[in-house]
Amino acid sequence: SERLNYKGENVQLYSLLLELNDELFGDVKKRLPEGVFSTALWRNYIGHWKIENDSLFLDSIAVFQDEKLRALNIDDLVLKYQLPDGRIFCSWVSDTLRIAKGESVRYEHMGWDRNNEYEWDILLKNGIVKKITSYQNKIIARGISETMIFKLFSEFPIEKYPNVSRILFTISNVNIDSDYNIKSYEVELLRVSPQNSISEEMSQTVIDDIKNVLKNRSIITVSIIRGRLYFAKYAFCISRKLIEEYRKK
């Protein structure tokens, strides 16, 4: 992520503000070291920013060079944005910044698709803060471990379905009470293999058997993200082969 000093504290910035200025970004790109590549930093730079007295400033730009982050000299590129005291005022930014700090609550290994304990949306117009919205994210029910999932699935009465090799299902319609305890959820069948190994009438029996095994225990992680209930919709597989192997242990 980018870096932002907010109220004297360094936080993560999930916005690419430099790229909102085509001219400046184009000039900066010409100065990025050639032939330097890091899978941890695809864009090859990190912007360091600061909010002071409701104004946004660019502190520096760091580049990955010689296996270290080094400051990039951009003094001559930012003269038009420089104040008499030397600070670089980001008048080109009219956007909503998403900043965050704290432990990870939700993470997807794709861009900045993630959420931390504390987040803020900061609306700016011409570099001036106009509105701040804060969020506190938290996990309210943590899914059980993969080992425990295998143990649970081994209790599934696979012998009732002699033609079935695999059952793929997901969890939907999660309901919680006022204390954020999970009250109920639905089991949704995605696929039963081989195809046509059970009748449509038997599908509900399979669902009832899965629910009986789970006993409303949460196999998914449920969170409050930005004021809303969130849970990732993962697919789970009940495998005859794995059940038989587990029961032999």
CSV table of C-alpha atoms in Angstrom, one decimal:
chain,number,residue,atom,x,y,z
A,1,SER,CA,0.0,0.0,0.0
A,2,GLU,CA,0.9,3.7,-0.1
A,3,ARG,CA,1.7,5.4,3.2
A,4,LEU,CA,-0.1,8.3,4.9
A,5,ASN,CA,0.7,10.2,8.0
A,6,TYR,CA,-2.6,10.9,9.6
A,7,LYS,CA,-3.0,12.7,12.9
A,8,GLY,CA,0.7,12.0,13.6
A,9,GLU,CA,0.4,8.2,12.9
A,10,ASN,CA,1.5,6.3,9.9
A,11,VAL,CA,-1.3,4.3,8.3
A,12,GLN,CA,-1.9,2.3,5.2
A,13,LEU,CA,-3.3,4.2,2.2
A,14,TYR,CA,-5.3,2.1,-0.3
A,15,SER,CA,-5.4,4.8,-3.1
A,16,LEU,CA,-2.9,5.7,-5.9
A,17,LEU,CA,-3.0,9.5,-5.7
A,18,LEU,CA,0.0,10.1,-7.9
A,19,GLU,CA,-1.8,8.5,-10.8
A,20,LEU,CA,-4.6,11.0,-10.5
A,21,ASN,CA,-2.2,13.6,-12.0
A,22,ASP,CA,-1.3,12.5,-15.5
A,23,GLU,CA,1.4,15.1,-16.1
A,24,LEU,CA,3.2,14.5,-12.8
A,25,PHE,CA,2.8,10.7,-12.9
A,26,GLY,CA,4.2,10.7,-16.4
A,27,ASP,CA,7.2,12.6,-15.4
A,28,VAL,CA,7.8,10.4,-12.3
A,29,LYS,CA,7.5,7.2,-14.4
A,30,LYS,CA,10.4,8.4,-16.6
A,31,ARG,CA,12.6,8.5,-13.5
A,32,LEU,CA,11.7,5.1,-12.1
A,33,PRO,CA,14.8,2.8,-12.3
A,34,GLU,CA,14.8,0.6,-15.4
A,35,GLY,CA,15.0,-3.1,-15.1
A,36,VAL,CA,13.9,-3.1,-11.5
A,37,PHE,CA,11.2,-5.5,-10.6
A,38,SER,CA,9.7,-6.8,-7.4
A,39,THR,CA,6.6,-9.0,-7.1
A,40,ALA,CA,6.0,-7.2,-3.7
A,41,LEU,CA,5.8,-3.8,-5.5
A,42,TRP,CA,4.4,-4.1,-9.0
A,43,ARG,CA,4.3,-0.3,-9.6
A,44,ASN,CA,7.9,0.1,-8.5
A,45,TYR,CA,7.3,3.1,-6.2
A,46,ILE,CA,5.6,4.0,-2.9
A,47,GLY,CA,4.1,7.4,-2.2
A,48,HIS,CA,4.5,8.9,1.2
A,49,TRP,CA,1.8,11.4,2.1
A,50,LYS,CA,0.6,13.5,5.0
A,51,ILE,CA,-2.6,15.3,6.1
A,52,GLU,CA,-2.0,18.5,8.1
A,53,ASN,CA,-4.6,21.0,9.0
A,54,ASP,CA,-7.1,19.3,6.6
A,55,SER,CA,-4.7,19.6,3.7
A,56,LEU,CA,-3.0,16.8,1.8
A,57,PHE,CA,0.7,16.9,1.1
A,58,LEU,CA,3.2,14.7,-0.8
A,59,ASP,CA,6.2,13.9,1.4
A,60,SER,CA,8.2,11.7,-0.8
A,61,ILE,CA,8.3,9.0,-3.4
A,62,ALA,CA,10.4,5.8,-2.6
A,63,VAL,CA,11.6,3.4,-5.3
A,64,PHE,CA,12.9,-0.1,-5.1
A,65,GLN,CA,16.6,-0.1,-6.0
A,66,ASP,CA,19.5,-2.3,-5.1
A,67,GLU,CA,17.1,-4.3,-2.9
A,68,LYS,CA,16.3,-1.3,-0.9
A,69,LEU,CA,13.7,1.5,-0.9
A,70,ARG,CA,15.3,4.8,-1.8
A,71,ALA,CA,13.9,8.3,-2.1
A,72,LEU,CA,13.4,9.5,-5.7
A,73,ASN,CA,14.4,13.1,-6.5
A,74,ILE,CA,11.3,14.9,-7.8
A,75,ASP,CA,12.1,18.4,-6.6
A,76,ASP,CA,12.1,19.9,-10.1
A,77,LEU,CA,8.9,18.1,-11.0
A,78,VAL,CA,6.7,19.5,-8.2
A,79,LEU,CA,7.6,23.2,-8.3
A,80,LYS,CA,4.1,24.2,-9.3
A,81,TYR,CA,2.7,22.5,-6.2
A,82,GLN,CA,5.3,23.7,-3.8
A,83,LEU,CA,4.4,26.1,-1.0
A,84,PRO,CA,6.8,28.7,0.3
A,85,ASP,CA,7.7,26.4,3.2
A,86,GLY,CA,8.7,23.7,0.8
A,87,ARG,CA,5.7,21.4,1.3
A,88,ILE,CA,4.1,19.8,-1.8
A,89,PHE,CA,0.3,20.6,-1.7
A,90,CYS,CA,-1.7,18.0,-3.6
A,91,SER,CA,-4.3,20.4,-5.2
A,92,TRP,CA,-4.9,17.8,-8.0
A,93,VAL,CA,-6.6,15.3,-5.6
A,94,SER,CA,-10.4,15.4,-5.6
A,95,ASP,CA,-11.2,11.9,-4.6
A,96,THR,CA,-12.0,9.6,-1.6
A,97,LEU,CA,-9.0,8.2,0.2
A,98,ARG,CA,-9.3,4.8,1.9
A,99,ILE,CA,-6.9,4.5,4.8
A,100,ALA,CA,-6.6,1.7,7.4
A,101,LYS,CA,-4.7,0.5,10.4
A,102,GLY,CA,-4.8,-2.5,12.8
A,103,GLU,CA,-5.0,-6.2,12.4
A,104,SER,CA,-6.3,-7.8,9.2
A,105,VAL,CA,-10.0,-8.7,9.3
A,106,ARG,CA,-10.4,-9.8,5.7
A,107,TYR,CA,-7.8,-10.5,3.1
A,108,GLU,CA,-7.9,-11.5,-0.5
A,109,HIS,CA,-4.6,-11.9,-2.4
A,110,MET,CA,-5.7,-9.5,-5.1
A,111,GLY,CA,-4.8,-5.8,-5.2
A,112,TRP,CA,-6.0,-4.0,-2.1
A,113,ASP,CA,-9.1,-6.2,-1.7
A,114,ARG,CA,-8.7,-6.3,2.1
A,115,ASN,CA,-10.0,-4.8,5.3
A,116,ASN,CA,-8.3,-3.9,8.6
A,117,GLU,CA,-9.7,-3.3,12.1
A,118,TYR,CA,-10.0,0.5,11.6
A,119,GLU,CA,-10.7,2.3,8.3
A,120,TRP,CA,-11.5,5.8,7.2
A,121,ASP,CA,-12.9,7.2,4.0
A,122,ILE,CA,-11.5,10.7,3.5
A,123,LEU,CA,-13.2,12.9,0.9
A,124,LEU,CA,-11.0,15.6,-0.6
A,125,LYS,CA,-11.6,18.3,-3.0
A,126,ASN,CA,-8.6,20.1,-4.5
A,127,GLY,CA,-6.4,18.7,-1.8
A,128,ILE,CA,-8.7,19.8,1.1
A,129,VAL,CA,-10.5,17.4,3.5
A,130,LYS,CA,-14.2,17.8,3.2
A,131,LYS,CA,-15.6,14.8,5.0
A,132,ILE,CA,-14.3,11.8,7.0
A,133,THR,CA,-16.2,8.6,7.6
A,134,SER,CA,-14.8,6.0,10.0
A,135,TYR,CA,-15.4,2.3,10.3
A,136,GLN,CA,-14.5,-0.4,12.9
A,137,ASN,CA,-14.3,-3.8,11.4
A,138,LYS,CA,-14.3,-7.0,13.4
A,139,ILE,CA,-14.6,-10.8,13.1
A,140,ILE,CA,-17.7,-12.0,15.0
A,141,ALA,CA,-17.4,-15.7,14.3
A,142,ARG,CA,-14.2,-17.4,13.2
A,143,GLY,CA,-14.5,-20.4,11.0
A,144,ILE,CA,-13.2,-23.7,12.3
A,145,SER,CA,-9.8,-25.1,11.1
A,146,GLU,CA,-9.4,-27.3,8.1
A,147,THR,CA,-8.5,-30.3,10.3
A,148,MET,CA,-11.8,-29.8,12.2
A,149,ILE,CA,-13.7,-29.5,8.9
A,150,PHE,CA,-12.3,-32.9,7.7
A,151,LYS,CA,-13.3,-34.4,11.1
A,152,LEU,CA,-16.9,-33.0,10.7
A,153,PHE,CA,-17.2,-34.2,7.2
A,154,SER,CA,-16.1,-37.7,8.2
A,155,GLU,CA,-19.3,-37.9,10.2
A,156,PHE,CA,-21.4,-37.4,7.0
A,157,PRO,CA,-23.4,-40.6,6.3
A,158,ILE,CA,-21.9,-41.2,2.8
A,159,GLU,CA,-23.1,-44.8,2.9
A,160,LYS,CA,-26.6,-43.6,2.4
A,161,TYR,CA,-25.6,-42.5,-1.1
A,162,PRO,CA,-23.7,-45.4,-2.6
A,163,ASN,CA,-23.4,-43.7,-6.1
A,164,VAL,CA,-22.1,-40.4,-4.8
A,165,SER,CA,-18.4,-39.7,-4.9
A,166,ARG,CA,-18.4,-35.9,-4.1
A,167,ILE,CA,-20.8,-33.3,-2.8
A,168,LEU,CA,-20.0,-29.6,-3.4
A,169,PHE,CA,-21.9,-27.1,-1.2
A,170,THR,CA,-21.8,-23.6,0.1
A,171,ILE,CA,-23.2,-21.6,3.0
A,172,SER,CA,-25.8,-18.9,2.5
A,173,ASN,CA,-28.4,-16.7,4.3
A,174,VAL,CA,-26.4,-16.3,7.5
A,175,ASN,CA,-28.6,-15.0,10.4
A,176,ILE,CA,-27.2,-13.5,13.6
A,177,ASP,CA,-28.7,-12.3,16.8
A,178,SER,CA,-28.3,-8.9,18.5
A,179,ASP,CA,-25.1,-10.2,20.2
A,180,TYR,CA,-23.6,-11.2,16.8
A,181,ASN,CA,-24.0,-14.9,17.5
A,182,ILE,CA,-24.9,-17.1,14.5
A,183,LYS,CA,-28.5,-18.3,14.8
A,184,SER,CA,-28.8,-20.2,11.5
A,185,TYR,CA,-27.6,-20.5,8.0
A,186,GLU,CA,-28.7,-22.3,4.9
A,187,VAL,CA,-26.8,-25.1,3.0
A,188,GLU,CA,-26.9,-24.8,-0.8
A,189,LEU,CA,-25.9,-27.7,-3.0
A,190,LEU,CA,-23.7,-26.7,-5.9
A,191,ARG,CA,-22.9,-30.0,-7.5
A,192,VAL,CA,-23.2,-33.7,-6.7
A,193,SER,CA,-20.8,-36.1,-8.6
A,194,PRO,CA,-21.3,-38.1,-10.6
A,195,GLN,CA,-24.1,-36.2,-12.2
A,196,ASN,CA,-27.6,-37.7,-11.6
A,197,SER,CA,-26.2,-39.9,-8.8
A,198,ILE,CA,-29.1,-38.6,-6.6
A,199,SER,CA,-32.6,-37.6,-7.5
A,200,GLU,CA,-34.0,-34.1,-7.0
A,201,GLU,CA,-36.1,-35.4,-4.1
A,202,MET,CA,-33.0,-36.7,-2.4
A,203,SER,CA,-31.2,-33.3,-2.6
A,204,GLN,CA,-33.1,-32.1,0.5
A,205,THR,CA,-32.1,-35.2,2.4
A,206,VAL,CA,-28.4,-34.5,1.5
A,207,ILE,CA,-28.8,-31.0,2.8
A,208,ASP,CA,-30.5,-32.2,6.0
A,209,ASP,CA,-27.6,-34.6,6.6
A,210,ILE,CA,-25.0,-31.9,6.0
A,211,LYS,CA,-26.9,-29.6,8.5
A,212,ASN,CA,-27.1,-32.4,11.0
A,213,VAL,CA,-23.3,-32.9,10.8
A,214,LEU,CA,-22.6,-29.2,11.1
A,215,LYS,CA,-25.1,-28.6,13.9
A,216,ASN,CA,-25.0,-24.9,13.2
A,217,ARG,CA,-21.3,-24.8,13.8
A,218,SER,CA,-19.7,-22.1,11.7
A,219,ILE,CA,-17.3,-23.4,9.1
A,220,ILE,CA,-17.0,-19.9,7.6
A,221,THR,CA,-15.7,-16.7,9.1
A,222,VAL,CA,-18.3,-14.0,9.6
A,223,SER,CA,-17.4,-10.4,10.0
A,224,ILE,CA,-18.7,-6.9,10.3
A,225,ILE,CA,-17.1,-4.9,7.4
A,226,ARG,CA,-17.8,-1.2,7.0
A,227,GLY,CA,-21.0,-1.5,8.9
A,228,ARG,CA,-22.3,-4.6,7.1
A,229,LEU,CA,-22.4,-8.3,7.8
A,230,TYR,CA,-19.9,-10.0,5.6
A,231,PHE,CA,-19.0,-13.6,4.9
A,232,ALA,CA,-17.0,-15.1,2.1
A,233,LYS,CA,-19.0,-17.6,0.0
A,234,TYR,CA,-16.6,-20.5,-0.2
A,235,ALA,CA,-17.4,-23.9,-1.7
A,236,PHE,CA,-16.8,-27.0,0.5
A,237,CYS,CA,-16.4,-30.5,-0.7
A,238,ILE,CA,-17.5,-33.7,1.0
A,239,SER,CA,-15.5,-36.5,-0.6
A,240,ARG,CA,-16.2,-40.2,-0.3
A,241,LYS,CA,-12.5,-41.0,-0.7
A,242,LEU,CA,-11.4,-38.6,2.0
A,243,ILE,CA,-14.1,-39.8,4.4
A,244,GLU,CA,-13.0,-43.4,4.0
A,245,GLU,CA,-9.4,-42.4,4.4
A,246,TYR,CA,-10.2,-40.4,7.6
A,247,ARG,CA,-12.2,-43.2,9.1
A,248,LYS,CA,-9.3,-45.6,8.7
A,249,LYS,CA,-7.0,-43.5,10.9
